Amino acid sequence: MEIEQKQAEIIGQLVDRASKCSGESMVLPYDNLMVELDVTNVRQLEDFLNNECMYDGIVRGKLDQLKRCFEVPFAAGRDPRPGELGDMLHALSNL
């Protein structure tokens, strides 16, 4: 799936919200994510979250098909720690 500008903005919002949860996991219902990301089925959503978000290290999370939600315990903060900038730039350049 090719990432579009709207999807990139949604990822940015996801990272921002998750990084502010101060140690608590954020639970995002599949239905809400599907609407926001403009995808039509669960397979597309899970592929997007795996390939564009988790694989690149932007977020860590658990896809729960039974509860139809994405649990996010970690998201890369907007301000990288020293030494992380190179990895973050590499991950973002692959989007």
Short mmCIF file of C-alpha atoms in Angstrom, two decimals:
data_model
loop_
_atom_site.label_atom_id
_atom_site.label_comp_id
_atom_site.label_asym_id
_atom_site.label_seq_id
_atom_site.Cartn_x
_atom_site.Cartn_y
_atom_site.Cartn_z
CA MET A 1 0.00 0.00 0.00
CA GLU A 2 1.42 3.35 -0.97
CA ILE A 3 1.26 5.86 1.84
CA GLU A 4 -0.61 9.03 1.06
CA GLN A 5 -0.32 12.48 2.64
CA LYS A 6 -3.48 11.98 4.71
CA GLN A 7 -2.17 8.67 6.04
CA ALA A 8 1.17 10.28 6.91
CA GLU A 9 -0.69 12.94 8.90
CA ILE A 10 -2.70 10.25 10.71
CA ILE A 11 0.53 8.42 11.61
CA GLY A 12 1.91 11.69 12.97
CA GLN A 13 -1.19 12.20 15.09
CA LEU A 14 -1.03 8.60 16.30
CA VAL A 15 2.60 8.98 17.33
CA ASP A 16 1.88 12.29 19.05
CA ARG A 17 -1.09 10.91 21.01
CA ALA A 18 0.64 7.66 21.97
CA SER A 19 3.82 9.41 23.10
CA LYS A 20 1.76 11.55 25.50
CA CYS A 21 0.15 8.54 27.23
CA SER A 22 3.05 8.43 29.72
CA GLY A 23 3.60 4.70 29.99
CA GLU A 24 0.01 3.63 29.44
CA SER A 25 -1.09 1.78 26.33
CA MET A 26 -3.42 3.52 23.96
CA VAL A 27 -6.19 1.35 22.47
CA LEU A 28 -7.44 2.33 19.03
CA PRO A 29 -10.53 0.60 17.62
CA TYR A 30 -10.12 -0.81 14.11
CA ASP A 31 -13.32 0.90 12.96
CA ASN A 32 -11.99 4.35 13.86
CA LEU A 33 -8.62 3.69 12.24
CA MET A 34 -10.25 2.37 9.06
CA VAL A 35 -12.28 5.55 8.70
CA GLU A 36 -9.34 7.84 9.47
CA LEU A 37 -6.95 6.00 7.15
CA ASP A 38 -9.56 5.51 4.43
CA VAL A 39 -9.09 1.75 4.13
CA THR A 40 -11.93 -0.61 3.32
CA ASN A 41 -11.08 -3.82 5.13
CA VAL A 42 -9.24 -5.19 8.14
CA ARG A 43 -6.54 -6.84 6.00
CA GLN A 44 -5.61 -3.47 4.46
CA LEU A 45 -5.53 -1.84 7.89
CA GLU A 46 -3.36 -4.53 9.46
CA ASP A 47 -0.99 -4.54 6.47
CA PHE A 48 -0.65 -0.77 6.76
CA LEU A 49 -0.04 -0.83 10.52
CA ASN A 50 2.50 -3.66 10.19
CA ASN A 51 4.36 -2.44 7.12
CA GLU A 52 4.24 1.34 7.48
CA CYS A 53 4.20 1.80 11.25
CA MET A 54 5.49 -1.13 13.28
CA TYR A 55 8.07 -2.51 10.85
CA ASP A 56 9.75 0.89 10.59
CA GLY A 57 9.79 1.29 14.39
CA ILE A 58 7.48 4.30 14.44
CA VAL A 59 5.10 2.52 16.82
CA ARG A 60 5.08 -0.75 18.73
CA GLY A 61 1.76 -2.38 19.20
CA LYS A 62 -0.46 -5.41 19.25
CA LEU A 63 -3.08 -6.08 16.62
CA ASP A 64 -6.03 -7.76 18.35
CA GLN A 65 -8.33 -9.28 15.74
CA LEU A 66 -10.82 -10.58 18.30
CA LYS A 67 -11.31 -7.21 19.98
CA ARG A 68 -10.78 -5.37 16.66
CA CYS A 69 -8.32 -2.90 18.14
CA PHE A 70 -4.69 -1.79 17.94
CA GLU A 71 -3.01 -1.49 21.34
CA VAL A 72 -0.07 0.92 21.27
CA PRO A 73 2.27 0.86 24.29
CA PHE A 74 5.02 2.83 22.52
CA ALA A 75 5.36 5.42 19.80
CA ALA A 76 8.51 7.20 18.74
CA GLY A 77 8.42 10.67 20.23
CA ARG A 78 8.64 13.77 18.10
CA ASP A 79 11.90 14.78 19.76
CA PRO A 80 14.47 12.03 19.19
CA ARG A 81 17.01 11.15 21.85
CA PRO A 82 20.67 11.69 21.06
CA GLY A 83 21.81 9.03 18.62
CA GLU A 84 18.29 8.20 17.37
CA LEU A 85 18.01 10.87 14.71
CA GLY A 86 19.73 8.79 12.02
CA ASP A 87 17.43 5.80 12.59
CA MET A 88 14.36 8.01 12.59
CA LEU A 89 15.39 9.73 9.35
CA HIS A 90 16.02 6.35 7.74
CA ALA A 91 12.58 5.05 8.80
CA LEU A 92 10.82 8.17 7.56
CA SER A 93 12.69 8.21 4.25
CA ASN A 94 11.26 4.77 3.51
CA LEU A 95 7.69 6.05 3.76
#
